[in-house]
Tab-separated table of C-alpha atoms in Angstrom:
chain	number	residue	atom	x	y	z
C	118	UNK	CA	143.143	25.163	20.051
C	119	UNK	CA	145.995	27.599	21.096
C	120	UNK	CA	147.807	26.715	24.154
C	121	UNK	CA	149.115	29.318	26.980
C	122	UNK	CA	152.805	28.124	26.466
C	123	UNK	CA	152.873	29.372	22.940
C	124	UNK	CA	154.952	32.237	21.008
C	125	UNK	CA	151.271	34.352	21.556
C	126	UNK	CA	151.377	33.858	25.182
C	127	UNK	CA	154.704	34.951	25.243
C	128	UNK	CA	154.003	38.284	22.611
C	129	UNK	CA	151.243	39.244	24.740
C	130	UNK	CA	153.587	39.856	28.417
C	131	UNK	CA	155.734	41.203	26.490
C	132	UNK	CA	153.700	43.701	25.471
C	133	UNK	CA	152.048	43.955	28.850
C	134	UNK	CA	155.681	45.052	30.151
C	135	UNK	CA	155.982	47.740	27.453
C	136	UNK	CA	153.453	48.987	28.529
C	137	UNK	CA	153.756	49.416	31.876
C	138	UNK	CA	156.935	50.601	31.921
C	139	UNK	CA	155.403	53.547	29.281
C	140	UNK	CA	153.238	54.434	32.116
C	141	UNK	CA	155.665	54.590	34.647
C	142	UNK	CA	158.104	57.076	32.632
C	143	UNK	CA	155.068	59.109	31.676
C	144	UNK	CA	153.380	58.594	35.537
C	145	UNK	CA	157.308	59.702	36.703
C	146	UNK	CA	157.813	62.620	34.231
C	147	UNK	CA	154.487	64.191	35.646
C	148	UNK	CA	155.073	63.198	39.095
C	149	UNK	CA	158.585	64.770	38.852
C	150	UNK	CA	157.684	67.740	37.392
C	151	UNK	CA	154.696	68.392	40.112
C	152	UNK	CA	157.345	67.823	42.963
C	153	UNK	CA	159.720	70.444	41.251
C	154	UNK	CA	156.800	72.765	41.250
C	155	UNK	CA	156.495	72.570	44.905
C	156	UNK	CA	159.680	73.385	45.784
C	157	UNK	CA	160.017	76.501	43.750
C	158	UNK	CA	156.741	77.624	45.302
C	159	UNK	CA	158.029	76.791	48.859
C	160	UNK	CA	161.192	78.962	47.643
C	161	UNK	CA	159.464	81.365	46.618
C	162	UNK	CA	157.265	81.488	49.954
C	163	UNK	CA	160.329	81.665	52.014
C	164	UNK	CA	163.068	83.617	49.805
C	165	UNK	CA	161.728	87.161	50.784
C	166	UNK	CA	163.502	89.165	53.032
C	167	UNK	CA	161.327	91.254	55.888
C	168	UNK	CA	162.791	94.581	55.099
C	169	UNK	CA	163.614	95.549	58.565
C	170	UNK	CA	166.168	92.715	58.827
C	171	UNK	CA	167.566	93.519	55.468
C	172	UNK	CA	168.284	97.338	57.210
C	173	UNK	CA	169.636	95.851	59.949
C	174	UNK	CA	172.102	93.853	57.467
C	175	UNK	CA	172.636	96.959	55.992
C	176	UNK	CA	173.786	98.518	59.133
C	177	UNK	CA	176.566	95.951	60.238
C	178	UNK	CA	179.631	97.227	59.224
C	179	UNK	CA	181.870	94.007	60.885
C	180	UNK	CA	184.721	93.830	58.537
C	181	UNK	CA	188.029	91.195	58.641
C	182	UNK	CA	190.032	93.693	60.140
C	183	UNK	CA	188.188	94.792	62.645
C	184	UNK	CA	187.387	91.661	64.212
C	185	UNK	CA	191.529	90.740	63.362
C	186	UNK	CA	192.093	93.897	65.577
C	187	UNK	CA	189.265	92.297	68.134
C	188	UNK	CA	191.650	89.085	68.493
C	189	UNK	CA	195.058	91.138	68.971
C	190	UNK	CA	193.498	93.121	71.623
C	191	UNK	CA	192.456	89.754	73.529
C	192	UNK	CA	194.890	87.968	75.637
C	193	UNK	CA	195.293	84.578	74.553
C	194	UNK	CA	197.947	83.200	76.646
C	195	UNK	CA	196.151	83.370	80.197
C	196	UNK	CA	192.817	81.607	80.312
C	197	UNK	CA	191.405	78.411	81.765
C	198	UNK	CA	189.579	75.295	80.704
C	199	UNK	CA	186.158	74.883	81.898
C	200	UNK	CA	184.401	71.874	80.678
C	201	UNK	CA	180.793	71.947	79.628
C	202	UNK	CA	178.304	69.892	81.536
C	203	UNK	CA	177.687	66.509	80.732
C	204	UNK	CA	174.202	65.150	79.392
C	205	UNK	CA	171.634	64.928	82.395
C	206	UNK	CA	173.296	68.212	84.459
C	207	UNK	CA	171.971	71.323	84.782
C	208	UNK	CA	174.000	73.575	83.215
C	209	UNK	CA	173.275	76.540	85.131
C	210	UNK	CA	174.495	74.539	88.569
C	211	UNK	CA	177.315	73.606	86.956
C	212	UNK	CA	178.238	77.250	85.846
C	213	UNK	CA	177.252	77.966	89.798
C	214	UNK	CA	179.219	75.452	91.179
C	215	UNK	CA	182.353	76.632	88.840
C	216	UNK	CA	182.181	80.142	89.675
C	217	UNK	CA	182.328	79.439	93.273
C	218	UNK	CA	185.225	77.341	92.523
C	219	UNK	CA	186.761	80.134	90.701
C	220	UNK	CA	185.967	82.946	93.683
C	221	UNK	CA	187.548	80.750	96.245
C	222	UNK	CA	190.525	80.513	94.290
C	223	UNK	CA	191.232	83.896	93.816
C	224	UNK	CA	190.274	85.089	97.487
């Protein structure tokens, strides 16, 4: 009579394991490789360029020195600090209510 606590018991989940973890590499390689493939095809998809924006690329001419001559023509030492508005204002009264602030102050 062979008993469940045995050296056969023990053979047999062994072999169980092997096995399962063969079918997880092979279930992984193919699952892998079909996730890959998706996100070439979405690159592919999305990688072309609409040929009117690649004119208007074509077009901009900004280069480092002009916008370096853009910055020297500014003047940097006179402005003012206006905050933002806060989460839960309305920007646009708060841009209202600083303009009017400003007008005041210079009339």
């Amino acid at each position: 009579m062979a008993t469940s606590s045995g050296a056969g018991a023990r053979r047999g989940s062994r072999v169980g394991v092997k096995g399962e973890r063969v079918l997880y590499l092979i279930g992984g390689s193919f699952g892998l490789r079909e996730f890959a493939q998706i996100r070439y095809d979405v690159h592919k998809l999305h990688g072309k360029v609409d040929p009117a924006l690649k004119e208007k690329l074509k077009q901009n001419t900004v280069t480092l020195e002009s916008e370096y001559e853009k910055l020297n023509k500014t003047d940097l030492n006179n402005w003012e600090n206006i905050r933002g508005p806060r989460l839960g204002e309305d920007s646009r009264n708060v841009q209202k209510q600083q303009r009017e602030a400003l007008r005041l102050r210079t009339q």
